[in-house]
Amino acid sequence: MCGIVGYIGMREASGVLLQGLQRLEYRGYDSAGIAVLAGDGVRCDVLGGMCEEKKKSEGGRLRVVKQKGNVASLAEAIVRSNGHISGATLGIGHTRWATHGDPSDRNAHPHMNASGDIALIHNGIIENHAALRVELGNHGYSFTSDTDSEVLVHLIDHLWKQIPFLDFESAVRQALSIIDGAYGICVISSREPETMIVARKGSPLVIGIGDGEYFVASDAAPLVEYTRQVVYLEDDELAVVKRDGYTVKSIDNIEQEKALTELDFELGEIEKGGYEHFMLKEIFEQPEVMQDVMRGRVRLEEGRIQLGGIADHLDELRAAKRIVICACGTSWHAGLIGEYLIEEFANIPVEVDYASEFRYRNPIIGPGDVMLVISQSGETADTLAALQLAREKGATVIGICNVVGSTIARQTDFGIYTHAGPEIGVASTKAFSAQVIVLTMLALALSKDRTMSDDEVIEALQSLNDLPDQVSRILEHSEQILEIAEHYKDARNFLYLGRGYNFPVALEGALKLKEISYIHAEGYPAAEMKHGPIALIDEEMPVVVIATKTKDETYKKVLSNIQEVRSRKGRVIAIATEGDEEIEALAEHVIYVPEGAQFIMPLLTVIPLQLLSYYIAKMRKCDVDRPRNLAKSVTVE
Ligand code: AGP
């Protein structure tokens, strides 16, 4: 799950590539590099500026700067290289998330062939790299890195040299037909100085169509400041991009008609907007995002939900024998809440599976079953594989995705976009809330004329409508949560407890803290505590208990759980309903959220947990937007 960019045009390539890598850094940031074709006869006057002169290229030399570390340090290295890679208008760039070979200068991309006239960047995993390494070694090739990716540049070189009259494109195509695994690649060569070849299988790639210039990237973020016209590559497609145009072909050389897509987000949406971190910005964006998710879909005056993406399939969904929800990480937590919602509102049996487990067990699924996959990025490899398996077995597959045009969105039968806008912070926040709102709207749409009366539906729609204001009210108390965080920033462990709809929120709160502050944290159903985790509790253990008031008995049960924690000297932070004074006597700290229907609680109680983890991570000086060892979209298994 690396970030790759490519450029061919009239601008100074290194400027465009660096900017692009900065925008893709959330995909991986342990090493980075750029390769350009310098001296290609097309000179540039200023960094990133348009060129004043254009002449048919007589070749040029590939120049590379790459190293361990993030994109900012690569930019410094480029400055120190005293124009080593300036004056070029064709180039490729990569920011890495290591899979094979540790983060280091030599494992950084781009990888070159021995004669230094081919440069390649790769996002994905080449599964048969070990065998190819041996084979190429037998042909005298030696390797400078431990990566799987490097075999591909040598394989292209080998085929290009071995097979007479083979051109650059065919050499790349041949090589791709030999490797197994996933790839998004960009390749350039000084032997074909006017050409950039890109291809994808399992890893995302999009081409930006400019005026006499072309951009390539893992997603649209680096492109929006230059063009809004893009072409998404499908699996097993290869594109040859030249200064005067591009062609897309299938891997077996059949030309493809590709539709142009207009990007629907602004540059501003992928900038920090005055916040210190993208994560904080995205937490505070949630009231607006919630309105965007519901706009035109929650029709209170008509007492109904309108979801265009599934409107023609509602009867099929209502008739489903069962709905199997598959996802990973935070999206899986949203799926758990979806189970509660769909079973309560629509009375359809729901199962929730980790996509990575679903794909390798012998899942019983088939015609009449519906698989619902949830993914913010729409590129998560395990979720993609789970949906492909379900399709093979004849199930209907619907998706809930945030990234428009993403692979999962395109491979499902139909689905619903969350419209949360670009989510840059690796720790998902606003996308989670948007997923839960979409699941609520889906459950209500499925319930109509089936299990809920019109009045009940209208009451539920009203609860949704009240959400943005309620969340704004919680965010107004962020200072209080900052003060509470101060008390717990040095904790080594945390326990999160919740019941019913709040159980998945306990899991989500624990995940947020883990992934950005590196504190070990576990979420548990509150009643499960006494079956083991209670052994962990002592005066060192902060226990976050989601204890919002409920109409049923569970609130009282949660209060008993709090008593059990206190009797072991655990430090209780309670998330409670405004006006609940009883709980103040039981907890060391109380964070209040507005009163609301039980099904709406996850969308209120998760907000303080997002902020708590953010402030603790910030106090511990963690890189909140680029947490160690993580990446925004996990495109490898
Ligand atoms: C959440 O904060 C993490 N970034 C991670 O668990 C994420 O939810 C998971 O990788 C799934 O990603 P997706 O929603 O893009 O499929």
XYZ file of C-alpha atoms and ligand atoms in Angstrom:
653
model
C 0.000 0.000 0.000
C 2.461 2.470 -1.301
C 1.753 5.716 -3.128
C 2.870 6.036 -6.725
C 2.855 9.050 -9.052
C 3.969 9.709 -12.635
C 4.129 12.772 -14.866
C 4.797 13.578 -18.507
C 4.259 17.030 -19.864
C 5.763 20.469 -19.877
C 6.287 21.149 -16.193
C 9.354 20.466 -14.134
C 8.607 16.856 -13.232
C 10.322 16.754 -9.816
C 8.052 19.517 -8.479
C 4.884 17.761 -9.623
C 6.095 14.385 -8.318
C 7.112 15.695 -4.893
C 3.781 17.472 -4.455
C 2.008 14.297 -5.509
C 3.930 12.144 -3.056
C 3.111 14.552 -0.248
C -0.565 14.082 -1.039
C -0.178 10.286 -1.083
C 1.979 9.984 1.990
C -0.911 8.560 4.004
C -0.503 5.404 1.887
C 2.986 4.717 3.223
C 5.884 6.796 4.455
C 8.909 4.722 5.404
C 10.957 5.592 2.300
C 10.505 7.565 -0.907
C 12.143 8.249 -4.251
C 11.890 9.868 -7.654
C 13.310 9.016 -11.072
C 13.263 11.481 -13.966
C 14.510 11.503 -17.499
C 16.878 14.466 -17.371
C 18.232 16.189 -20.437
C 15.339 15.051 -22.494
C 15.680 18.183 -24.564
C 12.556 19.727 -23.129
C 13.942 22.377 -20.759
C 12.168 24.119 -17.941
C 12.753 27.538 -16.528
C 11.451 27.350 -12.945
C 10.636 24.642 -10.413
C 7.148 23.304 -11.183
C 6.830 26.049 -13.875
C 5.781 25.573 -17.476
C 8.603 25.078 -19.973
C 9.502 27.670 -22.584
C 10.878 25.372 -25.254
C 9.910 22.013 -26.733
C 12.030 19.869 -29.088
C 11.901 16.175 -30.130
C 13.975 14.325 -27.578
C 17.274 12.670 -28.497
C 17.156 10.628 -25.344
C 18.499 11.665 -21.974
C 19.543 9.962 -18.799
C 17.526 8.537 -15.962
C 18.308 10.325 -12.724
C 17.198 8.916 -9.364
C 17.040 10.244 -5.814
C 15.648 7.807 -3.258
C 16.123 7.122 0.421
C 14.690 5.881 3.700
C 12.408 8.424 5.376
C 9.380 10.482 4.511
C 8.697 12.724 1.539
C 9.844 15.869 3.343
C 13.312 14.393 3.815
C 13.335 13.308 0.169
C 12.629 16.932 -0.792
C 15.670 18.000 1.249
C 17.805 15.345 -0.447
C 16.679 16.650 -3.845
C 17.717 20.190 -2.895
C 21.063 18.835 -1.684
C 21.430 17.038 -5.059
C 22.007 20.483 -6.655
C 19.704 20.098 -9.625
C 20.606 16.450 -10.160
C 17.020 15.780 -11.180
C 15.919 19.215 -12.346
C 15.226 20.170 -15.935
C 13.130 17.051 -16.619
C 9.508 16.829 -17.775
C 9.024 13.076 -17.430
C 9.307 11.190 -14.159
C 7.912 8.782 -11.603
C 7.767 8.904 -7.798
C 7.033 6.497 -4.945
C 6.349 6.626 -1.206
C 6.671 3.232 0.429
C 4.987 1.006 2.978
C 7.395 -1.868 3.349
C 6.194 -5.410 2.754
C 9.323 -7.177 1.500
C 12.642 -5.744 2.705
C 12.924 -3.336 5.589
C 12.665 0.431 5.180
C 16.107 1.455 3.836
C 17.761 3.457 1.048
C 18.412 0.407 -1.087
C 14.879 -0.972 -0.702
C 13.347 2.381 -1.601
C 11.774 2.770 -5.035
C 12.328 3.498 -7.946
C 14.244 0.333 -8.809
C 16.587 0.404 -11.795
C 18.021 -2.233 -14.098
C 21.775 -2.781 -14.111
C 22.431 -0.453 -17.060
C 20.354 2.243 -15.434
C 18.084 2.876 -18.408
C 14.827 1.503 -16.956
C 13.200 2.797 -13.754
C 10.190 1.199 -12.099
C 7.932 1.894 -9.134
C 5.515 -0.705 -7.769
C 2.603 -0.801 -5.320
C 1.508 -4.328 -4.374
C 3.167 -7.705 -3.822
C 4.813 -9.994 -6.400
C 4.131 -13.407 -4.944
C 6.497 -15.416 -7.200
C 9.404 -12.987 -6.720
C 11.635 -15.568 -5.041
C 11.436 -17.987 -7.972
C 11.965 -15.179 -10.472
C 14.976 -13.958 -8.519
C 16.598 -17.369 -8.880
C 15.753 -17.587 -12.585
C 17.049 -14.085 -13.325
C 20.091 -14.831 -11.204
C 20.750 -17.788 -13.506
C 20.752 -15.255 -16.357
C 23.422 -13.226 -14.572
C 21.186 -10.655 -12.929
C 22.169 -9.417 -9.490
C 19.935 -7.588 -7.061
C 20.606 -4.432 -5.053
C 17.555 -4.691 -2.782
C 15.523 -7.246 -0.795
C 12.263 -6.162 -2.363
C 9.884 -8.262 -4.415
C 9.395 -5.281 -6.772
C 12.976 -5.234 -8.084
C 12.528 -8.519 -9.950
C 10.084 -6.786 -12.282
C 12.538 -4.187 -13.613
C 15.121 -6.903 -14.318
C 12.493 -9.127 -15.921
C 11.445 -6.288 -18.257
C 15.123 -5.656 -19.107
C 15.718 -9.370 -19.700
C 12.748 -9.818 -22.039
C 13.427 -6.558 -23.869
C 17.000 -7.726 -24.542
C 16.184 -11.367 -25.266
C 13.276 -11.104 -27.682
C 14.223 -9.427 -30.990
C 12.034 -6.503 -32.118
C 10.213 -6.491 -28.810
C 9.310 -2.927 -27.904
C 9.135 -1.341 -24.461
C 5.378 -1.826 -24.115
C 5.491 -5.491 -25.103
C 8.414 -6.157 -22.764
C 6.379 -4.729 -19.886
C 3.290 -6.666 -20.951
C 5.234 -9.915 -21.200
C 6.798 -9.393 -17.803
C 3.405 -8.719 -16.220
C 2.039 -11.924 -17.695
C 4.837 -13.827 -15.923
C 4.458 -12.430 -12.425
C 1.813 -13.509 -9.875
C 0.372 -11.078 -7.364
C -0.875 -7.532 -7.160
C 0.591 -4.504 -8.817
C 0.187 -0.878 -9.680
C 3.301 0.100 -11.645
C 4.857 2.991 -13.554
C 7.883 2.343 -15.752
C 10.039 4.749 -17.785
C 13.133 4.195 -19.850
C 15.735 6.365 -21.494
C 15.567 3.888 -24.391
C 12.000 5.184 -25.002
C 12.226 8.726 -23.617
C 8.769 9.916 -24.640
C 6.864 7.116 -22.927
C 5.524 6.178 -19.503
C 3.909 2.759 -19.108
C 1.490 2.122 -16.248
C -0.509 -1.001 -15.379
C -2.680 -2.341 -12.567
C -3.903 -5.558 -11.028
C -5.289 -5.346 -7.538
C -3.676 -1.978 -6.721
C -5.403 1.273 -7.691
C -4.246 3.551 -10.528
C -5.809 6.658 -12.042
C -4.655 8.789 -14.966
C -5.198 12.573 -14.881
C -5.848 14.117 -18.299
C -4.338 17.608 -18.571
C -3.861 19.995 -21.443
C -0.769 18.510 -23.161
C 0.262 16.789 -19.958
C -0.640 13.590 -18.112
C -0.494 12.619 -14.473
C -0.672 9.129 -12.944
C -1.336 8.340 -9.287
C -2.578 5.694 -6.844
C -5.631 7.878 -6.222
C -7.010 11.209 -7.310
C -5.620 13.320 -4.425
C -2.427 14.423 -6.294
C -4.357 15.172 -9.497
C -7.113 17.581 -8.433
C -4.911 20.661 -8.437
C -3.999 20.051 -12.100
C -7.104 18.484 -13.667
C -10.587 17.208 -12.874
C -10.653 14.798 -15.808
C -9.496 11.326 -14.859
C -9.518 7.763 -16.156
C -9.580 4.883 -13.679
C -7.626 1.806 -14.762
C -9.276 -1.556 -14.150
C -7.496 -4.748 -13.170
C -5.387 -6.249 -15.971
C -5.233 -2.966 -17.872
C -2.099 -1.261 -19.134
C -1.744 2.291 -20.434
C 0.932 3.813 -22.629
C 1.156 7.524 -21.838
C 2.984 9.919 -24.140
C 3.179 13.699 -24.341
C 0.490 13.813 -27.010
C -1.893 11.211 -25.681
C -2.500 7.875 -24.033
C -3.889 4.479 -24.955
C -5.378 1.939 -22.606
C -5.240 -1.746 -23.474
C -6.048 -4.978 -21.696
C -3.061 -7.005 -20.519
C -3.593 -9.190 -23.603
C -3.255 -6.180 -25.886
C -6.870 -5.303 -26.749
C -7.539 -1.565 -26.924
C -10.065 -0.376 -24.289
C -12.597 2.450 -24.546
C -12.290 4.325 -21.237
C -14.846 6.747 -19.813
C -13.609 10.055 -18.424
C -14.660 10.727 -14.814
C -15.023 14.256 -13.385
C -13.480 14.531 -9.899
C -16.061 15.728 -7.330
C -13.893 17.141 -4.579
C -11.945 20.403 -4.160
C -8.255 20.862 -3.369
C -9.269 22.555 -0.118
C -10.870 19.364 1.045
C -7.502 17.662 1.083
C -5.724 20.466 3.013
C -5.700 20.974 6.840
C -7.826 24.100 6.900
C -6.060 25.592 9.924
C -6.184 22.469 12.062
C -2.932 21.037 13.413
C -3.734 17.576 12.085
C -6.001 16.097 9.410
C -7.475 13.790 12.081
C -8.602 16.753 14.225
C -9.998 18.525 11.155
C -11.920 15.393 10.182
C -13.305 14.958 13.723
C -14.606 18.540 13.697
C -15.980 18.158 10.158
C -18.447 15.479 11.325
C -21.561 17.686 11.823
C -21.218 18.932 8.231
C -20.327 15.461 6.938
C -23.423 14.028 8.614
C -25.558 16.587 6.769
C -23.828 15.695 3.488
C -24.399 11.965 4.041
C -28.123 12.520 4.673
C -28.730 15.268 2.081
C -31.494 14.244 -0.310
C -31.652 10.829 1.375
C -33.412 11.463 4.697
C -36.812 12.714 3.536
C -38.468 13.652 6.854
C -41.385 15.462 5.239
C -42.159 12.311 3.182
C -41.353 9.987 6.093
C -38.951 7.930 4.043
C -35.373 7.264 3.011
C -34.222 7.666 -0.618
C -31.045 5.795 -1.498
C -30.595 6.086 -5.258
C -27.901 3.423 -5.457
C -30.150 0.662 -4.122
C -33.659 1.960 -4.874
C -34.248 -0.569 -7.673
C -33.039 -3.451 -5.521
C -34.934 -2.903 -2.254
C -37.309 -5.833 -2.778
C -34.387 -8.143 -3.541
C -32.622 -6.961 -0.385
C -35.752 -7.296 1.740
C -36.139 -10.870 0.455
C -32.562 -11.771 1.359
C -32.205 -14.990 3.382
C -29.489 -13.188 5.321
C -27.032 -10.358 5.001
C -23.333 -11.101 5.539
C -21.358 -7.966 6.347
C -17.633 -8.146 5.533
C -15.006 -5.488 6.279
C -11.759 -4.710 8.104
C -10.700 -2.477 10.985
C -12.936 0.496 11.686
C -15.254 -0.468 8.844
C -15.771 -3.825 10.553
C -16.830 -1.968 13.721
C -19.363 -0.028 11.643
C -20.541 -3.375 10.288
C -21.169 -4.638 13.831
C -23.432 -1.634 14.434
C -25.086 -2.411 11.078
C -25.975 -5.862 12.438
C -27.834 -4.321 15.383
C -29.596 -1.792 13.104
C -30.713 -4.165 10.317
C -31.877 -6.880 12.702
C -33.755 -4.347 14.872
C -35.340 -2.290 12.076
C -35.670 -4.720 9.176
C -35.739 -8.076 10.961
C -33.313 -9.641 8.455
C -30.663 -12.013 9.910
C -27.190 -10.483 9.746
C -23.725 -11.966 10.247
C -20.559 -9.869 10.489
C -17.223 -11.261 9.360
C -13.655 -10.065 9.215
C -13.038 -10.080 5.462
C -9.612 -11.658 5.983
C -11.177 -14.603 7.833
C -14.189 -14.916 5.529
C -12.058 -15.346 2.407
C -10.055 -18.300 3.751
C -12.704 -20.311 5.491
C -15.250 -22.300 3.472
C -18.041 -19.717 3.834
C -21.555 -20.979 3.171
C -22.964 -18.252 0.958
C -24.831 -18.299 -2.320
C -27.860 -17.217 -4.350
C -30.457 -15.517 -2.122
C -27.772 -14.277 0.243
C -26.548 -10.721 0.241
C -22.987 -9.711 1.071
C -22.539 -6.129 2.248
C -18.947 -4.927 2.082
C -17.915 -1.730 3.856
C -14.716 0.136 2.994
C -13.673 3.782 3.285
C -10.896 3.530 0.701
C -12.634 0.959 -1.461
C -9.235 -0.636 -2.022
C -8.710 -2.915 0.984
C -7.407 -6.180 -0.437
C -9.080 -8.547 2.050
C -12.475 -6.898 1.601
C -12.082 -6.965 -2.171
C -11.237 -10.663 -2.094
C -14.217 -11.430 0.148
C -16.615 -9.736 -2.259
C -15.079 -11.515 -5.247
C -15.523 -14.854 -3.453
C -19.145 -14.088 -2.578
C -19.838 -13.123 -6.199
C -18.271 -16.340 -7.447
C -20.616 -18.228 -5.127
C -23.653 -16.413 -6.553
C -24.470 -14.017 -3.721
C -25.595 -10.442 -4.425
C -22.870 -8.037 -3.325
C -23.572 -4.473 -2.282
C -21.036 -1.955 -1.071
C -20.748 1.038 1.205
C -17.684 3.037 0.123
C -16.335 6.536 0.530
C -13.895 6.826 -2.381
C -15.874 7.328 -5.572
C -14.736 5.093 -8.407
C -12.702 2.861 -6.113
C -12.185 -0.798 -7.010
C -14.656 -2.166 -4.450
C -17.287 0.350 -5.553
C -16.825 -0.739 -9.164
C -16.842 -4.470 -8.422
C -20.017 -4.592 -6.307
C -23.451 -5.113 -7.923
C -24.654 -1.816 -6.520
C -24.096 0.279 -3.430
C -24.148 3.501 -1.448
C -21.438 6.146 -1.260
C -20.880 7.685 2.172
C -19.995 11.170 0.818
C -17.714 11.881 3.796
C -15.212 13.661 1.478
C -11.515 12.731 1.328
C -10.306 11.236 4.618
C -6.568 11.891 4.925
C -5.859 11.000 8.551
C -4.897 7.306 8.739
C -7.142 6.879 11.781
C -10.662 6.817 10.378
C -13.157 9.139 12.100
C -15.678 10.960 9.867
C -15.830 7.994 7.469
C -16.870 5.748 10.382
C -19.703 8.100 11.316
C -20.769 8.329 7.686
C -20.750 4.521 7.389
C -22.957 4.164 10.487
C -25.420 6.770 9.172
C -25.594 4.970 5.809
C -26.206 1.668 7.619
C -28.981 3.339 9.622
C -30.578 4.707 6.455
C -30.253 1.284 4.788
C -31.912 -0.460 7.752
C -34.740 2.084 7.753
C -35.197 1.743 3.987
C -35.399 -2.044 4.356
C -37.861 -1.726 7.257
C -40.378 0.403 5.369
C -43.832 -1.234 5.077
C -42.277 -4.298 6.612
C -41.484 -4.014 10.337
C -41.812 -0.353 11.268
C -44.892 1.852 11.259
C -44.723 5.182 9.470
C -44.652 6.967 12.827
C -41.722 4.863 14.001
C -39.861 5.631 10.766
C -40.554 9.360 11.118
C -39.359 9.288 14.726
C -36.142 7.585 13.618
C -35.662 10.093 10.776
C -36.077 12.914 13.275
C -33.329 11.381 15.423
C -31.037 11.356 12.387
C -31.905 14.936 11.590
C -31.009 16.046 15.115
C -27.554 14.448 14.908
C -25.379 17.226 13.411
C -26.436 19.696 16.136
C -25.989 17.096 18.860
C -22.470 16.297 17.628
C -21.630 20.016 17.451
C -22.626 20.294 21.101
C -20.246 17.459 22.038
C -17.402 19.052 20.046
C -17.939 22.300 21.957
C -16.715 20.393 25.044
C -13.423 19.340 23.430
C -11.464 21.405 25.983
C -12.902 19.269 28.795
C -11.783 16.106 26.989
C -8.328 17.653 26.518
C -8.085 18.145 30.310
C -9.183 14.561 30.946
C -6.596 13.273 28.461
C -3.884 14.942 30.534
C -4.677 12.515 33.384
C -4.250 9.406 31.256
C -1.492 10.227 28.761
C 1.047 8.084 30.575
C -1.186 5.023 30.945
C 0.249 1.790 29.534
C -3.070 0.023 29.037
C -6.723 0.951 28.582
C -9.967 -1.028 28.697
C -13.103 0.095 26.884
C -16.525 -1.327 27.830
C -19.927 -0.971 26.218
C -23.201 -2.870 25.816
C -25.537 -3.298 22.857
C -25.082 -0.576 20.251
C -22.224 0.820 22.337
C -20.206 -2.414 22.335
C -18.778 -1.827 18.822
C -18.050 1.769 19.892
C -15.930 0.398 22.744
C -13.990 -1.608 20.142
C -13.635 1.484 17.952
C -12.485 3.669 20.853
C -9.812 1.104 21.737
C -8.670 0.884 18.101
C -8.352 4.664 17.794
C -6.184 4.853 20.913
C -4.034 1.902 19.831
C -3.368 3.078 16.313
C -2.351 6.669 17.061
C -0.934 6.651 20.648
C 0.550 3.124 20.631
C -1.046 2.457 24.078
C -2.317 -1.133 24.380
C -6.112 -0.978 24.593
C -8.947 -3.498 24.427
C -12.640 -3.089 23.836
C -15.085 -5.557 25.349
C -18.798 -6.105 25.843
C -19.222 -4.818 29.421
C -20.751 -8.077 30.607
C -17.784 -10.022 29.241
C -15.410 -8.209 31.591
C -15.961 -10.612 34.468
C -15.099 -13.556 32.197
C -11.434 -12.543 32.130
C -10.440 -8.914 31.461
C -11.378 -7.955 35.013
C -8.097 -9.605 36.007
C -6.277 -6.724 34.298
C -7.864 -4.076 36.479
C -5.939 -2.232 39.167
C -5.241 1.404 40.036
C -3.101 1.706 36.866
C -5.906 0.688 34.502
C -8.112 3.417 32.993
C -11.477 1.925 32.040
C -13.646 3.855 29.602
C -17.253 2.793 30.152
C -19.934 3.863 27.688
C -22.863 4.201 30.061
C -25.551 6.152 28.270
C -29.111 5.869 29.549
C -31.321 3.283 27.843
C -34.994 2.395 28.024
C -34.141 -1.226 28.801
C -32.278 -2.786 31.736
C -28.803 -2.525 30.275
C -28.032 0.892 31.806
C -28.402 -0.560 35.309
C -26.202 -3.486 34.284
C -23.506 -1.107 33.099
C -23.616 0.711 36.432
C -22.933 -2.633 38.155
C -20.019 -3.193 35.775
C -18.650 0.197 36.838
C -18.980 -0.861 40.492
C -17.043 -4.063 39.690
C -14.243 -1.945 38.145
C -14.174 0.482 41.061
C -13.966 -2.330 43.587
C -10.702 -3.288 41.852
C -9.524 0.361 42.033
C -9.828 0.793 38.242
C -9.971 4.449 37.076
C -13.357 4.994 35.419
C -13.994 7.446 32.599
C -17.717 7.328 31.885
C -19.419 8.432 28.671
C -22.875 9.330 30.010
C -26.166 10.979 29.070
C -26.535 14.673 29.855
C -28.321 15.133 33.187
C -27.192 11.797 34.611
C -25.907 12.898 38.026
C -25.923 9.402 39.547
C -22.899 8.406 37.487
C -20.760 11.308 38.739
C -20.389 9.521 42.047
C -19.125 6.386 40.319
C -16.604 7.725 37.811
C -13.333 9.663 38.100
C -14.227 11.573 34.944
C -17.548 11.894 33.109
C -18.001 13.072 29.522
C -21.631 13.862 28.699
C -23.406 13.377 25.392
C -26.952 14.488 24.503
C -29.891 12.166 25.155
C -31.089 10.178 22.134
C -32.583 6.962 20.778
C -30.501 3.866 21.505
C -29.693 3.251 17.829
C -28.317 6.776 17.490
C -25.972 6.467 20.505
C -22.908 5.117 18.622
C -22.824 8.326 16.562
C -22.689 10.410 19.748
C -20.555 8.268 22.047
C -17.781 7.719 19.494
C -16.967 11.443 19.260
C -15.474 11.829 22.787
C -13.485 8.625 22.197
C -12.036 9.999 18.946
C -11.022 13.218 20.739
C -9.637 11.399 23.793
C -7.359 9.257 21.641
C -6.317 12.294 19.569
C -5.343 14.427 22.585
C -3.494 11.564 24.314
C -1.554 10.793 21.121
C -0.701 14.462 20.651
C 0.518 14.751 24.263
C 2.685 11.691 23.658
C 4.129 13.460 20.609
C 2.967 10.697 18.237
C 2.639 11.420 14.503
C -1.164 11.491 14.669
C -1.785 11.622 10.900
C 0.971 9.156 10.005
C 0.978 6.613 12.825
C 3.881 4.162 12.739
C 3.506 0.890 10.903
C 0.115 1.918 9.444
C -1.209 3.172 6.128
C -4.554 4.575 5.009
C -5.565 1.826 2.642
C -4.331 -1.710 2.977
C -4.030 -2.932 -0.593
C -2.067 -6.055 0.249
C -3.174 -9.028 2.321
C -8.925 2.724 10.924
O -8.657 3.882 11.590
C -7.780 2.160 10.186
N -7.239 3.067 9.282
C -8.063 0.800 9.555
O -8.457 -0.084 10.565
C -9.134 0.800 8.463
O -10.395 0.975 9.013
C -9.096 -0.550 7.735
O -7.833 -0.685 7.149
C -10.189 -0.658 6.680
O -9.998 0.308 5.703
P -11.154 0.604 4.635
O -12.356 1.115 5.363
O -10.551 1.618 3.724
O -11.440 -0.696 3.931
